[in-house]
CSV table of C-alpha atoms in Angstrom, one decimal:
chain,number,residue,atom,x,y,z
A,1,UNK,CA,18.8,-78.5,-64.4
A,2,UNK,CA,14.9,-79.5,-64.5
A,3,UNK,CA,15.0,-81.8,-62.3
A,4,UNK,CA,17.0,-79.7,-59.8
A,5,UNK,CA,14.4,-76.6,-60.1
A,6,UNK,CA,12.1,-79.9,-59.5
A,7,UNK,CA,13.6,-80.8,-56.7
A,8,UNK,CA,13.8,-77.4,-55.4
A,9,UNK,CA,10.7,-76.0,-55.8
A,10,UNK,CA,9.6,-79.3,-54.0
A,11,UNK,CA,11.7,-78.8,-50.8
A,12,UNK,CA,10.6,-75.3,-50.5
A,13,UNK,CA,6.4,-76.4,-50.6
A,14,UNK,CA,7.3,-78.7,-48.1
A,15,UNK,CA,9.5,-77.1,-45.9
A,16,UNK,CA,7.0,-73.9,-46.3
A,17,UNK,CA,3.7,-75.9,-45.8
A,18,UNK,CA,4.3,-75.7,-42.0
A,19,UNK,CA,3.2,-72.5,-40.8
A,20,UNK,CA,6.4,-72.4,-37.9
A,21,UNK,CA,9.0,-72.0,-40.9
A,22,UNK,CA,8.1,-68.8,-42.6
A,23,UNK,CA,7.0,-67.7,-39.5
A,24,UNK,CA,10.5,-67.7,-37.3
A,25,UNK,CA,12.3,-67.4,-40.1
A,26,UNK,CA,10.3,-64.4,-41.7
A,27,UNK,CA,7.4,-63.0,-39.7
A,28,UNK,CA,9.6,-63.5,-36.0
A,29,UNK,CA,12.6,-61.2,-36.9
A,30,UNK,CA,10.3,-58.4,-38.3
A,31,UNK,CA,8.1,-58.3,-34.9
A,32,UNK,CA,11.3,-59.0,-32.6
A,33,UNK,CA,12.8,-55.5,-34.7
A,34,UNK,CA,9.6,-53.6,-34.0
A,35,UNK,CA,9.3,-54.5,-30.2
A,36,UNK,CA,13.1,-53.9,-29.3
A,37,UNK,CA,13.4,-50.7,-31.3
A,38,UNK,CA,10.2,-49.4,-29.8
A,39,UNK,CA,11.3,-50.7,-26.3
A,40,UNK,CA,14.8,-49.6,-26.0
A,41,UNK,CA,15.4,-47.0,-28.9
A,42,UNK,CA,14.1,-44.3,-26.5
A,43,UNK,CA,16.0,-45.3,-23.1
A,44,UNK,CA,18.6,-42.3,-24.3
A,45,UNK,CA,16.2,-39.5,-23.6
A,46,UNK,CA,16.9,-36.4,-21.3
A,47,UNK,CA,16.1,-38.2,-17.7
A,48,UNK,CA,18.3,-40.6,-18.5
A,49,UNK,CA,21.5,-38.5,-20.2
A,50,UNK,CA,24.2,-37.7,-17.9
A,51,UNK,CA,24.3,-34.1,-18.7
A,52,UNK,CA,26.8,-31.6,-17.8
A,53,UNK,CA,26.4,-27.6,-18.3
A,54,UNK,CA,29.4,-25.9,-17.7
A,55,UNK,CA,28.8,-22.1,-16.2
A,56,UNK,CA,31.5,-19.2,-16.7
A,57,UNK,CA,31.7,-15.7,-14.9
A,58,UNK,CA,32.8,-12.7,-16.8
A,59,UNK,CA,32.7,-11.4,-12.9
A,60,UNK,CA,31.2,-13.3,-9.6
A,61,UNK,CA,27.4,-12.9,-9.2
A,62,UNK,CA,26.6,-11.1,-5.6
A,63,UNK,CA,23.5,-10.3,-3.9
A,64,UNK,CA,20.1,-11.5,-4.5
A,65,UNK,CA,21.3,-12.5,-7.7
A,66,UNK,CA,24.0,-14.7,-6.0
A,67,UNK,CA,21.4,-16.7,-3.5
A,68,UNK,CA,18.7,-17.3,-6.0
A,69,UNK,CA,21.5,-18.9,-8.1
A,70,UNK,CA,22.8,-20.7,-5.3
A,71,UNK,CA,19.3,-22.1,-4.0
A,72,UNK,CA,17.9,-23.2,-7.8
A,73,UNK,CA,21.2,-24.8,-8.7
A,74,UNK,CA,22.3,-26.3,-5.7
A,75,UNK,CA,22.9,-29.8,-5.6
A,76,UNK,CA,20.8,-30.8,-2.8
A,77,UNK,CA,18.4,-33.9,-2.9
A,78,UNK,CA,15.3,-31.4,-3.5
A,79,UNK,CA,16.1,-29.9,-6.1
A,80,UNK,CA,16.6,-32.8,-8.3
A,81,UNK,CA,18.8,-30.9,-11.1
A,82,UNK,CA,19.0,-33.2,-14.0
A,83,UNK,CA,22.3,-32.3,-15.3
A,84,UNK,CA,25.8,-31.4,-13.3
A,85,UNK,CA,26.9,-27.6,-13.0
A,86,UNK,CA,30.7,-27.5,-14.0
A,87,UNK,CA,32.4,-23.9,-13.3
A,88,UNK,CA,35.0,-22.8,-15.9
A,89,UNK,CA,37.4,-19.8,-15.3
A,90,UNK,CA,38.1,-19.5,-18.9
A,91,UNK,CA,35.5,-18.8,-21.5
A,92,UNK,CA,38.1,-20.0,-24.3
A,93,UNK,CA,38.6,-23.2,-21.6
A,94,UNK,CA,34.3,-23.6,-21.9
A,95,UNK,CA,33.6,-23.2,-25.5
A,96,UNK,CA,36.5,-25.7,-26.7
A,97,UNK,CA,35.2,-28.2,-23.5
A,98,UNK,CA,31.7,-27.4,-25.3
A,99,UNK,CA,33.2,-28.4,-29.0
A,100,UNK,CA,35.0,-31.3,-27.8
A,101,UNK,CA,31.3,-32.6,-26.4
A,102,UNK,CA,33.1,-32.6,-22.6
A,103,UNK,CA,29.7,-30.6,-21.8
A,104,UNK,CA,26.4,-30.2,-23.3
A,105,UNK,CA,25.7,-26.6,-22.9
A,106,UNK,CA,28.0,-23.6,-22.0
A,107,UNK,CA,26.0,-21.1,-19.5
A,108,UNK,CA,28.2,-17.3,-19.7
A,109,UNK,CA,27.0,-15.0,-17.0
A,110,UNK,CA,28.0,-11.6,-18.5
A,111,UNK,CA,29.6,-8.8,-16.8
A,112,UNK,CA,27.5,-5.9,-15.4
A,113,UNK,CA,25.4,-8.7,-14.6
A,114,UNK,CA,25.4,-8.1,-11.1
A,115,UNK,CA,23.1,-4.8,-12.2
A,116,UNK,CA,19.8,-6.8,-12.0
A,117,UNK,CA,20.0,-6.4,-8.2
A,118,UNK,CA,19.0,-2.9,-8.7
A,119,UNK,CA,16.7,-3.2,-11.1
A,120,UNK,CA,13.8,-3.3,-9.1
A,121,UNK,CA,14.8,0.5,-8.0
A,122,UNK,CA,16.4,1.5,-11.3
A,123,UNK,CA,13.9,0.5,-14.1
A,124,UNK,CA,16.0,2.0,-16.9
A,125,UNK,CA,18.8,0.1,-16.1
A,126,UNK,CA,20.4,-2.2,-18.9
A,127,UNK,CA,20.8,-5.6,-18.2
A,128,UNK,CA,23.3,-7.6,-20.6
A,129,UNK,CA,21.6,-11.4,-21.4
A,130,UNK,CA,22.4,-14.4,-20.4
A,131,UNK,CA,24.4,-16.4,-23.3
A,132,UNK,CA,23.9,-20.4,-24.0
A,133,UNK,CA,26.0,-22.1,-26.1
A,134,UNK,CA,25.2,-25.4,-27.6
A,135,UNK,CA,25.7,-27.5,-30.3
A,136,UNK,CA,23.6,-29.5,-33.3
A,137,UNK,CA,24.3,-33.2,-30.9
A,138,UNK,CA,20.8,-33.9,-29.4
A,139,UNK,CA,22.2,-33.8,-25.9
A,140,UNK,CA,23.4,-30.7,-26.0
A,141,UNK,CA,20.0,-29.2,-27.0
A,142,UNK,CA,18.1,-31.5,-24.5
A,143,UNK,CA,20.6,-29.7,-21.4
A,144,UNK,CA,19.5,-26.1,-23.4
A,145,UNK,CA,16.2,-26.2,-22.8
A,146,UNK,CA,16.8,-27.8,-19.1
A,147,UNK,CA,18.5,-25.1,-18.8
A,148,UNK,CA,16.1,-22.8,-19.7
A,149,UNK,CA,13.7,-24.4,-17.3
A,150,UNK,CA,15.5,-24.0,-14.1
A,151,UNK,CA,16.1,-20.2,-15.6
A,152,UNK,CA,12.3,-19.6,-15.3
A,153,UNK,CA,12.6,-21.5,-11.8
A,154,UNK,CA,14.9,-18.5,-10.9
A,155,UNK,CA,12.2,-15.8,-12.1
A,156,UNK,CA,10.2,-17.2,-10.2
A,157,UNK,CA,12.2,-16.7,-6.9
A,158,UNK,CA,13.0,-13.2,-7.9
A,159,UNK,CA,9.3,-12.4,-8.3
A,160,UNK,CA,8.8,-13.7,-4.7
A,161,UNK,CA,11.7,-11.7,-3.4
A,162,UNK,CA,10.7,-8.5,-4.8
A,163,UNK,CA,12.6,-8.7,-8.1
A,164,UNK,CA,10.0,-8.0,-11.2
A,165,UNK,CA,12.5,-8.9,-14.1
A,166,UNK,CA,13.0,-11.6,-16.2
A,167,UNK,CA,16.2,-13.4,-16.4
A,168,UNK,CA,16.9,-12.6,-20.4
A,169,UNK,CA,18.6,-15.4,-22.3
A,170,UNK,CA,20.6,-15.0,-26.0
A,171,UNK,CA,21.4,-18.6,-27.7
A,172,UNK,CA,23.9,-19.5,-29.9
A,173,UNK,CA,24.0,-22.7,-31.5
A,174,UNK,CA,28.1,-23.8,-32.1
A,175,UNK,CA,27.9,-25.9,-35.0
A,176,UNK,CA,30.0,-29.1,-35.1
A,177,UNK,CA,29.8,-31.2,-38.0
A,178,UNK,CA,28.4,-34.9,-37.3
A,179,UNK,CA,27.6,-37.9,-39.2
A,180,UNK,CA,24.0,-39.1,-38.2
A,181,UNK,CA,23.4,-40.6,-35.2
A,182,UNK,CA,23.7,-44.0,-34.7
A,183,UNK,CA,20.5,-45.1,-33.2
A,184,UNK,CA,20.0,-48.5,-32.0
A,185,UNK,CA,17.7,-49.5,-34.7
A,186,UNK,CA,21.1,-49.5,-36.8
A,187,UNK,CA,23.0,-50.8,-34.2
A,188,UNK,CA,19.9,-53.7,-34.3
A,189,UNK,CA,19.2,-54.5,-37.9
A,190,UNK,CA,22.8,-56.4,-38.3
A,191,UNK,CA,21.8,-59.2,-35.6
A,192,UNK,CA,18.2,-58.8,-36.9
A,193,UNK,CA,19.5,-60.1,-40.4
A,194,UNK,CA,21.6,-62.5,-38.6
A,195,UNK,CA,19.0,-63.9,-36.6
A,196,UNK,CA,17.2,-65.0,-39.8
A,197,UNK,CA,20.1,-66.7,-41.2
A,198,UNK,CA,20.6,-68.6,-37.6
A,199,UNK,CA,17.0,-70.1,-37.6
A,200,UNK,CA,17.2,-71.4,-41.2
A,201,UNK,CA,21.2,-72.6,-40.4
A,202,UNK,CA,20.2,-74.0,-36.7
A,203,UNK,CA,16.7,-75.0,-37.3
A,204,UNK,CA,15.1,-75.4,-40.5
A,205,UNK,CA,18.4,-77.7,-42.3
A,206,UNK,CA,19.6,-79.6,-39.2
A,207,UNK,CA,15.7,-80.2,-38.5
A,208,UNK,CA,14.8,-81.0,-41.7
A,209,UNK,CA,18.0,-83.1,-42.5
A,210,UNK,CA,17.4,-85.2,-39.0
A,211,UNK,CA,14.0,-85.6,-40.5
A,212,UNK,CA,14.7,-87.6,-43.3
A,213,UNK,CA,17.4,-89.7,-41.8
A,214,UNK,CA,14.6,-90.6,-39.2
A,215,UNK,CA,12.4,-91.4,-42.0
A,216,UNK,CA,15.2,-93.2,-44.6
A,217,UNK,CA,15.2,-91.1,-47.1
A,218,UNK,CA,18.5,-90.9,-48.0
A,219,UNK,CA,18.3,-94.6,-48.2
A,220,UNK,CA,16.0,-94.4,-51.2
A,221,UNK,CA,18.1,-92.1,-53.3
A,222,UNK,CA,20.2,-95.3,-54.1
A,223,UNK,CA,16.8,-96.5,-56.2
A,224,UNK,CA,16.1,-93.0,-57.9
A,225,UNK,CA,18.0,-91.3,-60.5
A,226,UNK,CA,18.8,-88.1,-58.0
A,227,UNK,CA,22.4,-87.9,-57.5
A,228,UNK,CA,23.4,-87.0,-53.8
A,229,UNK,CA,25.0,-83.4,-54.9
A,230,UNK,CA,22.0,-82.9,-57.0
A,231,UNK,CA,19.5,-83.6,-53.5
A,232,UNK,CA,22.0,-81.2,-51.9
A,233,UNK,CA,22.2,-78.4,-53.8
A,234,UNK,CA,18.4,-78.4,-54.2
A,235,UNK,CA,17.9,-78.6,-50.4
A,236,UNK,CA,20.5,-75.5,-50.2
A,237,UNK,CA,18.8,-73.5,-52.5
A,238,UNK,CA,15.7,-73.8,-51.1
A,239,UNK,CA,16.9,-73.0,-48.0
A,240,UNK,CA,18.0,-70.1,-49.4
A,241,UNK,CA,15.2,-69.0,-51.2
A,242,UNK,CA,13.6,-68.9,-47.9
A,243,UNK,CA,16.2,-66.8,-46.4
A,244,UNK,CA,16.3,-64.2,-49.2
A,245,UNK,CA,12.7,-63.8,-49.0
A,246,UNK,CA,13.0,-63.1,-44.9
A,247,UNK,CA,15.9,-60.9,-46.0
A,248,UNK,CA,13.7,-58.8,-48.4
A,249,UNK,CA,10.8,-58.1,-45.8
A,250,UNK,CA,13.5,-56.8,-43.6
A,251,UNK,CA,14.9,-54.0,-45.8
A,252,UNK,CA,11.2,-53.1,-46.5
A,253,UNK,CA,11.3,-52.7,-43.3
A,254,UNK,CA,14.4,-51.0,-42.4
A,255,UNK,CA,13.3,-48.6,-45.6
A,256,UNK,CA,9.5,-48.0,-43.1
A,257,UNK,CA,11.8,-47.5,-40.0
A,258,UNK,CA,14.5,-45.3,-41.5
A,259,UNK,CA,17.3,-47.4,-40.7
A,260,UNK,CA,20.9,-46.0,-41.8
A,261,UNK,CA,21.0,-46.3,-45.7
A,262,UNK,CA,24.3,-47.7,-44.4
A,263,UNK,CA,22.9,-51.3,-44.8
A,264,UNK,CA,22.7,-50.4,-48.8
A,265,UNK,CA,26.4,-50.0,-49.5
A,266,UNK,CA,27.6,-52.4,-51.9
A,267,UNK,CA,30.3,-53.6,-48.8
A,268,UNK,CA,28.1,-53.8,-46.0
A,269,UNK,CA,25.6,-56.0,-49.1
A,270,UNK,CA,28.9,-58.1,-49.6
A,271,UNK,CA,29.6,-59.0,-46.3
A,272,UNK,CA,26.2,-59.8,-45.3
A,273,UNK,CA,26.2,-62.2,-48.2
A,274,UNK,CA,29.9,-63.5,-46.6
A,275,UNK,CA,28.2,-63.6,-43.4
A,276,UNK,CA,25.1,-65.8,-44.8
A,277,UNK,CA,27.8,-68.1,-46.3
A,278,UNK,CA,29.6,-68.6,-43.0
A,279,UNK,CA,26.6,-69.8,-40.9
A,280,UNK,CA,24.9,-71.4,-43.3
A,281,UNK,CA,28.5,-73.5,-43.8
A,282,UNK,CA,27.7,-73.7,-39.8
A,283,UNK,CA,24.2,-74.9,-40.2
A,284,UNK,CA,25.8,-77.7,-42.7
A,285,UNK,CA,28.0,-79.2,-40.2
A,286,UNK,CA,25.4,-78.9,-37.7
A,287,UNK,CA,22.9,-81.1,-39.9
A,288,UNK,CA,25.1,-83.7,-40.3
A,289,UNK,CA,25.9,-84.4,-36.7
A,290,UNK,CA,22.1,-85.1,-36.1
A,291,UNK,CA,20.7,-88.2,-36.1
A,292,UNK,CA,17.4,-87.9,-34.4
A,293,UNK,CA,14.8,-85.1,-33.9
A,294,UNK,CA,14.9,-85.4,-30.4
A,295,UNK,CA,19.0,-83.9,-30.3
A,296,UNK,CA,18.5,-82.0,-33.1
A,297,UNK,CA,15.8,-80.3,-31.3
A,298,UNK,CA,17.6,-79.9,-27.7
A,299,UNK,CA,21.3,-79.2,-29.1
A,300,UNK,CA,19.4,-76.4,-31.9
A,301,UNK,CA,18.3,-74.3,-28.5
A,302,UNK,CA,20.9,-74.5,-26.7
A,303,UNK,CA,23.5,-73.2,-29.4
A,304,UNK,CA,20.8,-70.8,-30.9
A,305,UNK,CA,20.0,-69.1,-27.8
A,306,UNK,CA,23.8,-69.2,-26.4
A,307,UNK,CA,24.5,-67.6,-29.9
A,308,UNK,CA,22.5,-64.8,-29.9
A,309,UNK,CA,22.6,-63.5,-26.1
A,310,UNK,CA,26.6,-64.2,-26.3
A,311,UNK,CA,27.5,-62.5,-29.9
A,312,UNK,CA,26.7,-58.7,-28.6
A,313,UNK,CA,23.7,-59.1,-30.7
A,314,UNK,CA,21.2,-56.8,-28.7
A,315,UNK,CA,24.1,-55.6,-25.7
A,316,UNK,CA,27.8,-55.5,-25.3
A,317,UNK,CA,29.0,-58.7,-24.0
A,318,UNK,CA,33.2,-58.7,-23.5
A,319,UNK,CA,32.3,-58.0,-20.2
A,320,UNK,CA,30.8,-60.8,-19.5
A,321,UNK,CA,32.3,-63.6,-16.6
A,322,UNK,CA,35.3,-65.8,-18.1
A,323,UNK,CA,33.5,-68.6,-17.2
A,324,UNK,CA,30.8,-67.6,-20.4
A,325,UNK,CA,32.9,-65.1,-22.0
A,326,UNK,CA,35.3,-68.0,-24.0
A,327,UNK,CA,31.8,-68.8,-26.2
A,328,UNK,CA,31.6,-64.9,-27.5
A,329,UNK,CA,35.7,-65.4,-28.5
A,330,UNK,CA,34.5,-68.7,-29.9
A,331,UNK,CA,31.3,-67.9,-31.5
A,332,UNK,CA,32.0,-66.6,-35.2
A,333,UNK,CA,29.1,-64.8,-35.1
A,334,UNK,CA,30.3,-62.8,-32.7
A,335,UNK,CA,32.7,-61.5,-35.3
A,336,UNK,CA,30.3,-61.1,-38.0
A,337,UNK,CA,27.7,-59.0,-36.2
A,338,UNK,CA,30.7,-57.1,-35.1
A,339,UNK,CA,32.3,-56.8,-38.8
A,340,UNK,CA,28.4,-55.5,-40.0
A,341,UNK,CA,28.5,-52.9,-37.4
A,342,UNK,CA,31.4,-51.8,-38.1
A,343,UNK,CA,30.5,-51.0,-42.0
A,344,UNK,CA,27.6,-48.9,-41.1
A,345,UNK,CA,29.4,-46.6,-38.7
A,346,UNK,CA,32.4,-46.2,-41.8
A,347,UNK,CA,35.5,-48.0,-39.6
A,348,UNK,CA,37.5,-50.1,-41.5
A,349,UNK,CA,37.0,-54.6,-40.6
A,350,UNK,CA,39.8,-55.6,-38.9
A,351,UNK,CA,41.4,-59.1,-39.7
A,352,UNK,CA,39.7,-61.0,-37.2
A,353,UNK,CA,36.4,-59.6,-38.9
A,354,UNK,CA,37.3,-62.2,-41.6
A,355,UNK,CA,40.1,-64.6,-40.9
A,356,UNK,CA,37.7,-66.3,-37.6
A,357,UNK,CA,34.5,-66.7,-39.8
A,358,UNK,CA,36.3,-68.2,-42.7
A,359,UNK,CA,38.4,-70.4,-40.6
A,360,UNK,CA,34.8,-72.0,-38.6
A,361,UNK,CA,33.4,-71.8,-42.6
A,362,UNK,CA,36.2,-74.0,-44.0
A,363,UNK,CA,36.5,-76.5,-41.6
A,364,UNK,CA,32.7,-76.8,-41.4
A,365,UNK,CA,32.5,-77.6,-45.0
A,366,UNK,CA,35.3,-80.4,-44.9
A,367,UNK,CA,33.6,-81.7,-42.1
A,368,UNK,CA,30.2,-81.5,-43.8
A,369,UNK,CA,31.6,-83.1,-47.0
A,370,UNK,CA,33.3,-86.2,-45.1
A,371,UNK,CA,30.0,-87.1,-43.0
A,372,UNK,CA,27.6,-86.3,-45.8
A,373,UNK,CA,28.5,-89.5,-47.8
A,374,UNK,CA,27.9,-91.4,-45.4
A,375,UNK,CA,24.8,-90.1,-44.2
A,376,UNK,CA,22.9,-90.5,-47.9
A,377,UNK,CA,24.9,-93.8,-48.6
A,378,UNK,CA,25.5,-95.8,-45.2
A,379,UNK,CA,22.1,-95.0,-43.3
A,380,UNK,CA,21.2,-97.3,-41.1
């Protein structure tokens, strides 16, 4: 056991002393989380929703009332309305459209409404508001105060065409019980932890493995009294010392960003850990393919950055040409990032979740353990 912790402690120093390690293995995943979050974590805001508000009538607007409507919420290119107008004939029809998130606000034009055309003779005359409905989705209160906006729009026309009033408006919020949203920091961290695991599993072993071939070291364990298992378990564990330390900056992180306290559920934990075990198996059979540096190098880029633009890490990707689209089927990742996600948002794994990742896991393994001999006992 001493001479393993030995061993160990003197893969990680080395492996370490190299300031590119920790850094794409630890420091790179943090920034890359920081930049995409603060890049693409507000594309979803207002200018960008495709909003609807539906409008009902209790009875049809006329008069002055009627064309100032008309002019505001026309859909001409001027005008620029952010949202779609959808008419209802049923209030019932609106509300349970609203509830069932078909629309993001619910505009009810009251009857009697049709009074404010007189209100600029009659001043005692009672106007009934205007109701908006919405709900507790983010949307829904983004189209609200749209709304509103385009509502003051309308006073403003009124003012101009002799009408001193002010539209009145009455809210009601229709609450619909929600989970929180998923943001897409939580739809993020998954690939985030996965990216760590695929630069220590495609870069740092096979690197460090073609390393020492290059430079005979497995040649010399022959002379010394380290067993090959003993060399291989210590370069494991080193490896994954480094990896648990990249994955420990990241929850400190995730805990400064507010990510979903999904990611701390004992089964999205447990299938992370499955998930570290299948592409480090990966890595394995990766590093004993290598012979040189120089493929080690070229192959490592081409399969890392294939990996992680083709495994829906940072976009959906099924749609993506045949011609590409049999590597995201292939990948296993592709199912692991998939099987995370799937956790945080509560939906049960389905069984390619787990039978495709430990079918690639297996056979690397077997195909690791039938090379490795020969690579610490046969070097040329």
């Amino acid at each position: 056991m001493k001479k393993i912790i030995n061993l160990t402690k003197t893969f990680f120093i080395d492996s370490s002393r190299e300031f590119a390690v920790p850094f794409w293995t630890i420091i790179f995943p943090t920034l890359f989380f920081i930049l995409f979050v603060s890049i693409f974590e507000n594309i979803g805001t207002s200018e960008n929703l495709d909003l609807k508000v539906g409008i009902y009538y209790e009875e049809p607007l006329q008069g002055v009332i009627k064309t100032t409507f008309d002019d505001v919420f026309s859909p001409s290119e001027s005008n620029h309305i952010p949202f779609k107008v959808v008419e209802y004939d049923s209030f019932e029809k609106g509300l349970r459209n609203l509830k069932n998130s078909e629309i993001n606000a619910f505009v009810v034009f009251p009857e009697n409404f049709n009074l404010l055309n007189l209100k600029f003779l009659i001043k005692t005359i009672e106007i009934p508001d205007i109701k908006v409905y919405y709900t507790n989705d983010s949307a829904s209160m983004y189209a609200r105060d749209i709304f509103e906006v385009f509502l003051d729009e309308m006073n403003i026309m009124m003012y101009t065409r002799g009408e001193e009033v002010k539209l009145a408006v009455n809210e009601e919020i229709i609450g619909i019980k929600q989970s929180e949203p998923y943001r897409y920091r939580d739809f993020l961290f998954p690939a985030i932890i996965l990216m760590s695991v695929l630069t220590v599993a495609v870069f740092n072993m096979p690197f460090d493995f073609s390393y020492y071939v290059e430079k005979g070291v497995f040649k010399r364990l022959n002379s010394t009294p380290i067993k090959g298992n003993e060399y291989f378990f210590s370069f494991l564990l080193s490896h994954l010392i480094l990896l648990l330390l990249s994955l420990i900056v990241l929850y400190i992180e995730a805990y400064l960003f507010d990510v979903s306290p999904d990611i701390y559920k004992p089964e999205f934990i447990a299938y992370s850990g499955f998930s570290i075990l299948v592409i480090l198996s990966v890595g394995l059979l990766l590093s004993s393919l290598y012979k040189n540096m120089g493929s080690a190098e070229a192959i490592s880029q081409v399969i890392y950055q294939a990996t992680i633009f083709l495994s829906g890490f940072y976009f959906e990707v099924t749609n993506t040409p045949w011609f590409i689209r049999w590597y995201v089927y292939f990948n296993p990742v592709t199912y692991l990032v998939d099987g995370m996600r799937k956790l945080m948002t509560g939906n049960v794994l389905v069984p390619v979740n787990i039978i495709v990742p430990v079918i690639w896991m297996v056979a690397s393994i077997l195909i690791f353990s039938m090379s490795y001999k020969g690579m610490v006992y046969c070097e040329k």
